[in-house]
XYZ file of C-alpha atoms in Angstrom:
705
model
C 30.654 -95.190 25.209
C 27.308 -96.021 23.531
C 27.351 -99.081 21.345
C 25.445 -97.321 18.540
C 27.995 -94.491 18.215
C 31.218 -94.740 16.229
C 33.671 -91.890 16.713
C 35.901 -91.232 13.728
C 39.376 -89.811 14.058
C 42.084 -89.456 11.458
C 45.639 -90.184 12.663
C 47.696 -87.039 11.967
C 50.884 -89.016 11.190
C 50.154 -92.490 9.924
C 53.188 -94.704 9.550
C 51.920 -96.348 6.405
C 49.636 -94.510 3.957
C 47.481 -96.851 1.965
C 44.654 -95.449 -0.145
C 42.748 -98.714 0.035
C 42.681 -98.795 3.803
C 40.471 -96.624 5.994
C 41.726 -96.177 9.505
C 39.110 -96.038 12.249
C 40.384 -94.938 15.568
C 38.191 -94.826 18.629
C 38.799 -91.698 20.657
C 36.936 -90.376 23.612
C 36.777 -86.690 22.646
C 35.571 -87.015 19.019
C 32.038 -85.862 18.173
C 29.334 -88.531 18.204
C 27.715 -89.470 14.872
C 24.514 -91.499 15.290
C 24.134 -94.524 13.090
C 20.603 -94.655 11.598
C 19.308 -98.216 11.370
C 18.515 -99.466 7.866
C 14.870 -100.198 8.699
C 14.341 -96.547 9.719
C 15.746 -95.290 6.406
C 13.578 -97.749 4.488
C 10.472 -96.642 6.405
C 11.136 -93.008 5.513
C 11.560 -93.901 1.867
C 8.308 -95.818 1.883
C 6.504 -92.904 3.568
C 7.898 -90.462 1.015
C 6.817 -92.721 -1.821
C 3.337 -93.139 -0.379
C 2.790 -89.407 0.139
C 4.273 -88.370 -3.190
C 1.876 -86.388 -5.370
C 2.037 -88.818 -8.277
C 1.415 -91.739 -5.941
C -1.631 -90.149 -4.323
C -2.977 -89.075 -7.714
C -2.628 -92.603 -9.069
C -4.265 -94.086 -5.959
C -7.144 -91.615 -6.211
C -7.601 -92.445 -9.884
C -7.783 -96.204 -9.238
C -10.148 -95.725 -6.308
C -12.301 -93.286 -8.267
C -12.917 -95.562 -11.235
C -13.581 -98.523 -8.973
C -16.071 -96.507 -6.956
C -17.734 -95.315 -10.165
C -18.744 -98.951 -10.764
C -20.081 -99.302 -7.225
C -21.935 -95.990 -7.435
C -23.287 -96.833 -10.877
C -24.597 -100.154 -9.550
C -26.305 -98.360 -6.714
C -27.908 -95.849 -9.104
C -29.108 -98.580 -11.495
C -30.495 -100.624 -8.597
C -32.318 -97.555 -7.304
C -33.778 -96.819 -10.732
C -34.830 -100.441 -11.193
C -36.473 -100.532 -7.778
C -38.292 -97.277 -8.467
C -39.499 -98.609 -11.802
C -40.779 -101.892 -10.392
C -42.304 -100.637 -7.142
C -44.323 -97.694 -5.847
C -41.323 -96.270 -3.982
C -41.250 -93.123 -6.155
C -44.882 -92.350 -5.373
C -44.310 -92.949 -1.660
C -41.377 -90.507 -1.629
C -43.340 -87.793 -3.367
C -46.293 -88.399 -1.053
C -44.156 -88.015 2.078
C -42.450 -84.921 0.635
C -45.794 -83.253 -0.080
C -47.035 -84.061 3.420
C -43.843 -82.689 4.978
C -44.236 -79.467 2.984
C -47.881 -79.183 4.027
C -49.192 -79.545 0.431
C -51.997 -81.973 1.210
C -53.733 -81.549 -2.153
C -50.537 -82.588 -3.908
C -50.137 -85.433 -1.407
C -53.611 -86.705 -2.250
C -52.798 -86.574 -5.961
C -49.613 -88.615 -5.476
C -51.518 -91.112 -3.338
C -54.037 -91.535 -6.160
C -51.245 -92.027 -8.705
C -49.614 -94.622 -6.484
C -52.884 -96.497 -6.149
C -53.365 -96.513 -9.930
C -49.831 -97.892 -10.300
C -50.574 -100.685 -7.809
C -53.834 -101.592 -9.575
C -52.082 -101.802 -12.929
C -49.296 -103.913 -11.410
C -51.863 -106.262 -9.847
C -53.577 -106.737 -13.199
C -50.251 -107.534 -14.863
C -49.463 -110.138 -12.191
C -52.880 -111.767 -12.506
C -52.384 -111.916 -16.248
C -49.159 -113.825 -15.666
C -51.178 -116.733 -14.157
C -52.998 -117.381 -17.408
C -50.281 -116.274 -19.768
C -48.600 -119.762 -20.132
C -51.842 -121.339 -21.307
C -52.564 -118.436 -23.604
C -49.003 -118.590 -24.917
C -49.281 -122.375 -25.566
C -52.575 -121.940 -27.368
C -51.144 -119.156 -29.397
C -48.031 -121.174 -30.219
C -50.088 -124.201 -31.379
C -52.377 -122.083 -33.480
C -49.486 -120.120 -34.891
C -47.458 -123.235 -35.639
C -50.341 -124.925 -37.343
C -51.140 -121.893 -39.415
C -47.460 -121.444 -40.257
C -47.017 -125.078 -41.389
C -50.199 -124.913 -43.392
C -49.050 -121.749 -45.078
C -45.660 -123.259 -45.898
C -47.261 -126.423 -47.296
C -49.658 -124.367 -49.409
C -46.719 -122.327 -50.664
C -44.887 -125.614 -51.483
C -47.885 -126.924 -53.428
C -47.992 -123.762 -55.511
C -44.252 -124.022 -56.069
C -44.538 -127.743 -57.077
C -47.292 -127.013 -59.591
C -45.286 -124.143 -61.040
C -42.094 -126.216 -61.347
C -43.900 -129.502 -62.092
C -41.771 -131.112 -59.369
C -43.555 -132.829 -56.477
C -40.487 -132.518 -54.205
C -40.945 -128.760 -54.106
C -43.913 -129.281 -51.781
C -41.559 -129.551 -48.764
C -39.045 -126.947 -50.026
C -40.451 -124.006 -47.948
C -40.602 -126.164 -44.812
C -37.018 -127.296 -45.304
C -35.881 -123.695 -45.872
C -37.372 -122.662 -42.529
C -35.733 -125.648 -40.836
C -32.365 -124.696 -42.358
C -32.808 -121.104 -41.162
C -33.520 -122.283 -37.609
C -30.463 -124.529 -37.717
C -28.322 -121.582 -38.890
C -29.579 -119.429 -36.006
C -28.741 -122.165 -33.524
C -25.238 -122.453 -35.004
C -24.712 -118.679 -34.714
C -25.898 -118.701 -31.097
C -23.554 -121.585 -30.295
C -20.629 -119.687 -31.806
C -21.471 -116.342 -30.125
C -22.673 -117.636 -26.775
C -19.274 -118.575 -25.380
C -17.565 -115.187 -26.013
C -20.748 -113.379 -24.985
C -20.794 -115.164 -21.650
C -17.124 -114.290 -21.231
C -17.293 -110.558 -22.068
C -20.875 -109.992 -20.845
C -19.858 -109.248 -17.246
C -17.222 -106.811 -18.474
C -19.793 -105.026 -20.636
C -22.113 -104.857 -17.616
C -19.321 -103.377 -15.488
C -18.536 -100.875 -18.248
C -22.186 -99.819 -18.331
C -22.235 -99.358 -14.552
C -18.972 -97.390 -14.758
C -20.483 -95.103 -17.411
C -23.509 -94.390 -15.201
C -21.352 -93.742 -12.129
C -18.898 -91.568 -14.077
C -21.676 -89.420 -15.503
C -23.183 -88.877 -12.047
C -19.761 -88.440 -10.356
C -20.790 -91.245 -7.980
C -17.594 -91.274 -5.930
C -16.514 -89.661 -2.647
C -15.175 -86.106 -2.887
C -11.639 -87.173 -1.931
C -11.459 -89.471 -4.966
C -12.686 -86.937 -7.533
C -10.289 -84.962 -9.777
C -8.959 -81.677 -8.403
C -10.983 -79.491 -10.782
C -14.226 -81.200 -9.704
C -13.246 -81.571 -6.061
C -12.563 -77.818 -5.757
C -16.117 -77.049 -6.841
C -15.067 -73.777 -8.499
C -17.663 -72.860 -11.074
C -19.800 -75.891 -10.262
C -23.301 -75.333 -11.674
C -26.141 -75.044 -9.198
C -28.468 -78.055 -9.405
C -31.422 -79.083 -7.207
C -29.389 -81.819 -5.521
C -26.588 -79.367 -4.670
C -29.055 -76.855 -3.191
C -30.821 -79.499 -1.102
C -27.520 -80.922 0.131
C -26.330 -77.399 1.054
C -29.515 -76.820 3.060
C -29.311 -80.245 4.684
C -25.756 -79.561 5.889
C -26.583 -76.044 7.092
C -26.619 -77.047 10.745
C -30.352 -76.578 11.392
C -31.560 -79.811 13.049
C -35.219 -79.293 12.161
C -34.342 -78.669 8.510
C -32.043 -81.677 8.318
C -34.658 -83.929 9.911
C -37.417 -82.708 7.594
C -35.271 -83.310 4.506
C -34.436 -86.798 5.756
C -38.111 -87.618 6.197
C -39.047 -86.359 2.743
C -39.334 -89.178 0.245
C -37.782 -87.095 -2.516
C -34.876 -86.050 -0.262
C -36.066 -82.430 -0.184
C -36.517 -81.742 -3.902
C -40.115 -80.607 -3.373
C -38.868 -77.628 -1.314
C -37.332 -76.038 -4.398
C -38.999 -73.934 -7.027
C -37.582 -73.813 -10.540
C -33.957 -72.698 -10.784
C -33.969 -69.606 -13.004
C -31.076 -67.887 -14.721
C -30.814 -64.394 -13.225
C -28.086 -62.247 -14.703
C -24.651 -63.552 -13.802
C -26.106 -66.230 -11.536
C -29.199 -68.275 -10.778
C -32.174 -67.754 -8.500
C -34.318 -70.280 -6.680
C -37.109 -70.030 -4.113
C -36.930 -72.486 -1.216
C -40.087 -73.272 0.753
C -38.915 -74.241 4.212
C -40.615 -77.089 6.074
C -42.698 -76.434 9.144
C -40.624 -75.644 12.210
C -37.799 -73.915 10.293
C -37.603 -70.114 10.373
C -36.271 -67.989 7.528
C -33.984 -66.186 9.970
C -32.223 -69.478 10.713
C -31.194 -69.685 7.068
C -30.314 -65.985 6.798
C -28.021 -66.184 9.814
C -26.014 -68.974 8.160
C -25.221 -67.219 4.897
C -21.513 -67.965 4.989
C -22.005 -71.670 5.666
C -24.658 -71.891 2.956
C -22.301 -70.212 0.477
C -19.507 -72.613 1.327
C -21.885 -75.572 0.972
C -22.726 -74.255 -2.497
C -18.972 -73.972 -3.282
C -19.217 -70.193 -3.446
C -17.759 -67.280 -1.524
C -19.986 -65.494 0.942
C -20.357 -62.392 -1.257
C -21.619 -64.566 -4.119
C -24.770 -65.710 -2.282
C -27.651 -63.393 -1.376
C -30.639 -64.446 0.739
C -33.849 -62.423 0.555
C -37.419 -62.943 1.738
C -40.087 -62.999 -1.043
C -43.812 -62.539 -0.548
C -44.588 -66.245 -0.078
C -44.709 -67.356 3.540
C -41.927 -69.513 4.981
C -39.831 -68.993 1.860
C -36.310 -67.750 1.203
C -35.027 -66.661 -2.185
C -31.436 -67.626 -2.945
C -29.432 -65.798 -5.595
C -26.164 -67.575 -6.333
C -23.613 -65.897 -8.590
C -21.524 -67.738 -11.115
C -18.133 -68.288 -9.560
C -16.048 -65.107 -9.951
C -18.743 -63.226 -11.908
C -19.091 -60.430 -9.347
C -15.399 -59.641 -9.640
C -15.822 -58.681 -13.291
C -16.438 -54.944 -14.013
C -19.691 -53.770 -15.582
C -19.887 -51.580 -18.672
C -19.524 -47.787 -18.841
C -22.321 -45.423 -17.887
C -24.789 -44.263 -20.567
C -23.865 -40.735 -19.469
C -20.431 -41.379 -20.947
C -21.356 -43.378 -24.027
C -24.372 -41.297 -25.150
C -23.482 -37.629 -25.569
C -27.054 -36.782 -26.582
C -28.532 -38.051 -23.327
C -30.514 -35.516 -21.308
C -32.359 -35.740 -17.997
C -35.875 -35.142 -16.768
C -35.896 -34.570 -13.031
C -39.642 -35.092 -12.642
C -40.246 -38.087 -14.914
C -36.850 -39.625 -15.681
C -34.589 -42.074 -13.885
C -30.849 -41.817 -13.406
C -28.869 -44.719 -14.950
C -26.955 -45.784 -11.867
C -25.625 -49.242 -12.727
C -26.779 -52.854 -12.861
C -28.499 -55.120 -10.395
C -27.261 -58.638 -9.740
C -29.426 -59.987 -12.542
C -27.529 -57.807 -14.992
C -30.551 -55.560 -15.623
C -30.137 -51.787 -15.718
C -30.718 -50.179 -12.313
C -32.255 -46.714 -12.684
C -33.194 -44.432 -9.794
C -35.931 -41.804 -9.685
C -34.763 -38.651 -7.877
C -38.053 -36.761 -7.971
C -38.812 -35.206 -4.569
C -36.642 -37.695 -2.706
C -34.050 -36.856 -0.065
C -30.927 -38.988 -0.458
C -28.387 -40.546 1.892
C -25.361 -42.583 0.792
C -22.978 -43.996 3.361
C -20.205 -46.571 3.646
C -16.647 -47.046 4.744
C -13.902 -44.784 3.440
C -12.595 -45.287 -0.106
C -15.458 -47.517 -1.265
C -16.800 -45.273 -4.054
C -19.319 -43.141 -2.150
C -18.408 -39.843 -3.815
C -18.411 -41.352 -7.320
C -21.811 -42.983 -6.725
C -23.279 -39.716 -5.410
C -21.643 -37.664 -8.150
C -23.025 -39.872 -10.923
C -26.575 -39.026 -9.778
C -25.732 -35.314 -9.685
C -24.204 -35.549 -13.173
C -27.386 -37.048 -14.581
C -29.796 -34.593 -12.982
C -27.510 -31.710 -14.034
C -28.533 -32.509 -17.614
C -31.954 -31.083 -16.711
C -31.310 -27.366 -17.128
C -34.006 -26.400 -14.619
C -32.200 -28.045 -11.676
C -30.159 -25.839 -9.335
C -27.370 -26.919 -6.995
C -25.956 -25.796 -3.672
C -22.877 -27.909 -2.999
C -20.575 -28.402 -0.054
C -17.579 -30.718 -0.370
C -16.064 -31.132 3.079
C -13.252 -33.290 1.760
C -11.977 -30.563 -0.515
C -9.761 -32.548 -2.888
C -11.504 -31.513 -6.104
C -14.015 -34.344 -6.503
C -16.727 -31.769 -7.230
C -14.620 -29.087 -8.945
C -16.277 -29.756 -12.324
C -19.512 -28.246 -10.940
C -17.888 -24.810 -10.824
C -20.002 -22.775 -13.229
C -22.924 -25.147 -12.782
C -23.729 -24.969 -9.066
C -24.962 -21.706 -7.589
C -22.724 -22.276 -4.569
C -19.729 -24.604 -4.346
C -17.746 -24.685 -1.104
C -14.773 -27.043 -0.939
C -12.568 -27.661 2.064
C -12.280 -29.637 5.323
C -11.651 -26.869 7.881
C -14.082 -25.540 10.455
C -14.424 -22.353 8.404
C -15.515 -24.402 5.393
C -17.945 -26.313 7.598
C -19.447 -23.054 8.857
C -19.796 -21.811 5.285
C -21.572 -25.042 4.278
C -23.921 -24.876 7.254
C -24.838 -21.288 6.408
C -25.425 -22.417 2.821
C -27.869 -25.079 4.066
C -29.594 -22.516 6.279
C -29.948 -20.304 3.208
C -31.676 -23.212 1.484
C -34.065 -23.386 4.449
C -34.930 -19.715 3.920
C -35.501 -20.377 0.212
C -37.732 -23.297 1.168
C -39.780 -21.071 3.458
C -40.110 -18.467 0.691
C -41.411 -21.118 -1.671
C -43.855 -22.443 0.909
C -45.357 -18.941 1.237
C -45.887 -18.651 -2.526
C -49.428 -18.883 -3.957
C -50.806 -22.456 -4.128
C -50.038 -24.240 -7.362
C -46.733 -22.474 -7.932
C -44.210 -24.864 -9.487
C -40.594 -24.401 -8.413
C -37.438 -25.762 -10.029
C -35.566 -28.403 -8.110
C -32.967 -27.068 -5.680
C -30.593 -29.832 -4.617
C -28.589 -29.138 -1.476
C -25.675 -31.571 -1.611
C -23.192 -32.078 1.221
C -20.433 -34.655 0.734
C -18.635 -35.907 3.871
C -21.547 -34.659 5.967
C -20.153 -36.387 9.047
C -17.609 -33.546 9.239
C -20.458 -31.063 9.683
C -22.140 -33.153 12.385
C -18.849 -33.491 14.273
C -17.846 -29.805 14.013
C -17.071 -28.480 17.526
C -17.317 -24.769 16.645
C -19.989 -22.484 18.120
C -21.383 -19.176 16.898
C -21.520 -15.884 18.796
C -24.719 -17.030 20.510
C -22.979 -20.192 21.752
C -25.057 -22.357 19.420
C -23.044 -25.341 18.136
C -22.663 -25.704 14.393
C -22.394 -29.497 14.679
C -23.961 -32.048 16.983
C -27.463 -33.477 17.132
C -29.168 -31.284 19.736
C -32.174 -29.032 19.304
C -29.910 -25.971 19.038
C -27.393 -27.558 16.638
C -27.468 -25.456 13.489
C -26.638 -28.060 10.830
C -28.811 -30.751 12.418
C -31.818 -28.428 12.621
C -31.349 -27.082 9.089
C -31.262 -30.599 7.650
C -34.283 -31.623 9.702
C -36.280 -28.643 8.417
C -35.508 -29.517 4.802
C -36.400 -33.158 5.454
C -39.705 -32.117 6.996
C -40.961 -29.649 4.379
C -38.508 -29.326 1.511
C -39.882 -32.148 -0.619
C -43.175 -30.341 -1.236
C -41.421 -27.368 -2.877
C -38.601 -29.320 -4.566
C -35.880 -28.415 -2.084
C -33.978 -31.666 -1.600
C -31.202 -32.722 0.774
C -28.504 -35.081 -0.522
C -25.822 -36.264 1.888
C -22.828 -38.530 1.617
C -21.239 -39.794 4.838
C -18.775 -42.447 5.866
C -18.527 -44.943 8.706
C -21.913 -44.038 10.261
C -22.434 -43.798 14.008
C -25.135 -42.190 16.115
C -22.807 -39.243 16.649
C -21.848 -38.461 13.048
C -25.210 -39.479 11.539
C -28.102 -38.851 13.960
C -31.128 -41.122 13.842
C -33.627 -38.423 12.839
C -31.430 -37.332 9.927
C -30.814 -40.790 8.470
C -34.487 -41.697 8.781
C -35.502 -38.519 6.966
C -33.995 -39.725 3.669
C -36.343 -41.324 1.152
C -33.512 -43.066 -0.695
C -30.925 -44.767 1.488
C -27.933 -46.540 -0.009
C -24.915 -48.148 1.579
C -21.581 -49.388 0.359
C -19.480 -51.832 2.366
C -19.809 -51.394 6.139
C -18.137 -52.990 9.110
C -20.987 -54.247 11.287
C -24.669 -55.133 11.150
C -25.475 -52.267 13.520
C -23.990 -49.840 10.978
C -26.040 -51.514 8.260
C -29.179 -50.852 10.310
C -28.147 -47.212 10.698
C -27.572 -46.885 6.971
C -30.643 -48.683 5.602
C -33.050 -49.156 8.498
C -34.227 -52.228 10.381
C -36.797 -53.253 7.773
C -34.247 -53.519 4.972
C -31.735 -55.455 7.088
C -34.400 -57.798 8.450
C -35.423 -58.401 4.841
C -31.944 -59.548 3.863
C -29.986 -56.343 3.141
C -26.400 -56.899 4.279
C -23.945 -54.155 3.242
C -21.772 -55.288 6.152
C -21.092 -58.493 4.181
C -19.731 -56.632 1.154
C -15.955 -56.870 0.844
C -14.151 -53.570 1.532
C -11.794 -52.789 -1.300
C -13.115 -55.563 -3.558
C -16.758 -54.508 -3.850
C -16.077 -50.827 -4.470
C -19.065 -49.128 -6.034
C -21.482 -51.901 -5.007
C -24.460 -50.470 -3.146
C -27.375 -51.918 -1.246
C -30.297 -49.585 -1.936
C -33.587 -49.159 -0.084
C -35.841 -46.744 -1.940
C -39.223 -46.438 -3.584
C -37.458 -44.784 -6.502
C -35.894 -47.994 -7.825
C -37.506 -51.208 -9.027
C -37.166 -53.794 -6.260
C -38.422 -57.375 -6.740
C -41.750 -58.031 -5.064
C -41.391 -59.056 -1.453
C -37.885 -57.614 -1.056
C -37.038 -54.450 0.845
C -33.746 -53.641 -0.883
C -31.719 -54.301 -3.996
C -27.987 -54.611 -4.636
C -26.644 -52.332 -7.381
C -23.213 -52.367 -8.992
C -22.766 -48.720 -9.996
C -21.076 -47.381 -13.107
C -17.705 -45.748 -12.531
C -17.390 -42.243 -14.026
C -13.869 -40.842 -13.748
C -13.009 -37.159 -13.348
C -12.353 -36.543 -17.053
C -15.676 -38.068 -18.063
C -17.422 -36.112 -15.301
C -15.847 -32.913 -16.637
C -17.184 -33.676 -20.120
C -20.684 -34.307 -18.771
C -20.742 -31.057 -16.794
C -19.605 -29.200 -19.917
C -22.691 -30.546 -21.673
C -24.835 -29.495 -18.687
C -23.352 -25.977 -18.724
C -24.105 -25.674 -22.447
C -27.795 -26.244 -21.653
C -27.873 -23.250 -19.300
C -27.574 -19.539 -19.884
C -24.630 -19.311 -17.533
C -24.344 -19.679 -13.773
C -22.058 -17.668 -11.507
C -20.767 -19.977 -8.790
C -20.142 -18.555 -5.335
C -17.311 -20.122 -3.349
C -18.158 -18.509 -0.010
C -21.148 -17.154 1.838
C -21.116 -13.365 2.012
C -21.926 -12.287 5.566
C -21.818 -8.512 4.916
C -24.982 -6.698 6.003
C -24.665 -3.754 3.607
C -25.478 -5.068 0.167
C -25.707 -3.499 -3.251
C -28.824 -4.952 -4.887
C -27.840 -3.877 -8.393
C -24.434 -5.586 -8.091
C -26.031 -8.698 -6.642
C -28.574 -8.832 -9.466
C -25.764 -8.557 -12.023
C -23.814 -11.303 -10.250
C -26.709 -13.791 -10.286
C -27.473 -13.041 -13.941
C -23.836 -13.882 -14.690
C -22.791 -14.418 -18.287
C -26.281 -15.292 -19.567
C -27.707 -12.841 -22.095
C -30.961 -12.658 -20.188
C -32.541 -14.476 -17.242
C -36.181 -14.775 -16.274
C -37.176 -12.602 -13.346
C -38.432 -15.666 -11.476
C -34.978 -17.243 -11.711
C -33.308 -13.986 -10.689
C -35.425 -13.868 -7.517
C -34.609 -17.511 -6.754
C -30.874 -16.935 -7.194
C -30.961 -13.806 -5.046
C -32.674 -15.769 -2.266
C -29.942 -18.388 -2.505
C -27.238 -15.698 -2.517
C -28.478 -14.090 0.695
C -31.719 -15.267 2.204
C -31.718 -12.563 4.877
C -31.525 -9.753 2.344
C -33.508 -11.189 -0.576
C -35.450 -14.167 0.765
C -38.701 -12.183 0.937
C -38.358 -10.351 -2.377
C -41.083 -10.389 -4.998
C -41.228 -9.117 -8.558
C -42.318 -5.723 -7.225
C -39.116 -5.429 -5.135
C -36.979 -6.376 -8.110
C -38.731 -3.871 -10.368
C -38.402 -1.135 -7.740
C -34.612 -1.559 -7.615
C -34.208 -1.618 -11.414
C -36.588 1.219 -12.258
C -34.727 4.291 -13.493
C -31.440 2.431 -14.006
C -31.989 1.533 -17.629
C -32.004 -2.149 -16.733
C -35.742 -2.519 -16.095
C -37.291 -5.956 -16.692
C -38.722 -6.456 -20.174
C -40.619 -9.115 -22.066
C -38.837 -11.685 -24.227
C -40.720 -14.603 -25.790
C -43.685 -13.783 -23.615
C -41.902 -13.824 -20.236
C -40.353 -11.086 -18.108
C -36.553 -11.157 -18.113
C -33.561 -9.114 -16.924
C -30.844 -8.381 -19.511
C -27.131 -8.761 -18.869
C -26.035 -5.904 -21.146
C -28.561 -3.486 -19.649
C -27.278 -4.267 -16.165
C -23.684 -3.730 -17.294
C -24.582 -0.320 -18.764
C -26.510 0.616 -15.626
C -23.528 -0.206 -13.423
C -21.153 1.630 -15.753
C -23.362 4.731 -15.829
C -23.713 4.670 -12.055
C -19.982 4.408 -11.571
C -19.416 7.290 -14.018
C -21.960 9.477 -12.262
C -20.413 8.606 -8.915
C -16.950 9.583 -10.155
C -18.240 12.898 -11.534
C -19.930 13.728 -8.255
C -16.741 12.987 -6.374
C -14.719 15.240 -8.729
C -17.095 18.160 -8.207
């Protein structure tokens, strides 16, 4: 049996039961209970006490305030040394040389030399100052005594008392004696408390500068949340970035790297600063360490943006206030201002705010558009908000295909000429034929006389990746999807990209999770405005925005999926981008379905009425009079030019080549001939209705006979 184990066993039938006696019986089969030595239990108690939260907090507090004194002493010593020597000028000189600013270096060298000359003159003056002081003291004393005696003589004459001659001198002597007495009384306590006052002053300096290690600082300061961005914090973050050349250059700079920084400017919900990198450090080395730089600045990665301005060897840092990017922005002007209208040619769509908090407005004039991103990041809402704005220009026409088909675009029914909604292959085929019809309309416009101005026709396809990935083929074995030369959707989009801009036929596409298969290179590069929400990889970011934008700092792959919904990185000539940058980050306004419905109602009120087609009619035998009535819709009258445009959109094969003469030929003799209204030729709704009614009546009578 082990000597440290006592086995306890209670006798089932004790002969004598005594409550004050505990019976210990050693048995072989009882379970072993280890006896913990007292020193072990004491050690655990001490460890618990040492690691207790209140204990560590108290220890940190004591250490912090003690280190404040040490740090304050170091700061005061540094300031004193800088004030008495040329060390400050030497630091600035070395910093200017390290940054390559030799003119500035020469200026600091000249300032340092002037400081040394002035110091030398002061020291030389000290050699003669005792003699000068003695001479001055003798002269001053003599003049003072003479003045006092003269004052005493005047006083004696006035009082007729000769003893008053020495009264002023005695008064001065008594005053000096009083001062000596006061000094004797105060000197002892002053010598006693003087060191404590000095320590208190050093503590105040150290406390103000937080001159203590990070582990000793309070939790709210140690966490760094919301810590303001200062030059010292930026330089320290760059120094600890892990770039040896940068760290070495900062160490060699006399000002510890402060000369690298431009002024720190308030920029929206953050600050902005330009950093001129020392020779031997590339901007890409800083860009590739964005996460580490953000952490060094006590920020999250999404709160720091690195761009390349026009100045050489310079990076521009934008650092958000902690948590500011998680706050929503205000509502869209489209929602708050019911009188707002649009001008497609000269206006800009209010899309959201940039990181500075300034309004971000996008020009849509003759620009093809591509918006991409991961699923459920706000792509449809961002694309729809642009369509809602431009719909407030009554001249703009829409052909829309929604290959998701859940009603995101349903409010454009009665506004778009064609609106196809659904995810099936049949819907995809309908959308592709709609785009091909837009190509025919584009060709008709191109063949018009030079100088003809056409209204904007926006061909919008949401979830366009579904069209590119469609496996169906037509009767000629041509694939509807794909990215080959015989792929119908690919070729239709390419044709619009190539020539549509000149005649205001524009292609807008929204896609998700881009790859080379669902977003071919030629298609994505054909867009003038390219915008991306959160993406998964840098390669996808390059697909979405292009190499130039990504090389310039655009990083939609660093946006946070689910948290940065509606935040876009935009590369376009249609939006104001700071000089030297190739992209801009925009936080878009969110417009919900109800608000979108209200905006489209306002857009419909601006128009005479639009009949929306929900499928492409493939019948070869057409009734021109019925088709004309259908495109006129509920409007009282429509200009003949608009009627021809709508007929071409309805069926390009049948009406794509029509002119006013063809329209007049069909309507002549029906009672619905074109007529002039307000100086322009129009087609009337009521006349068409009567013509159709009369034709049907005549047809019925002929059948009866």
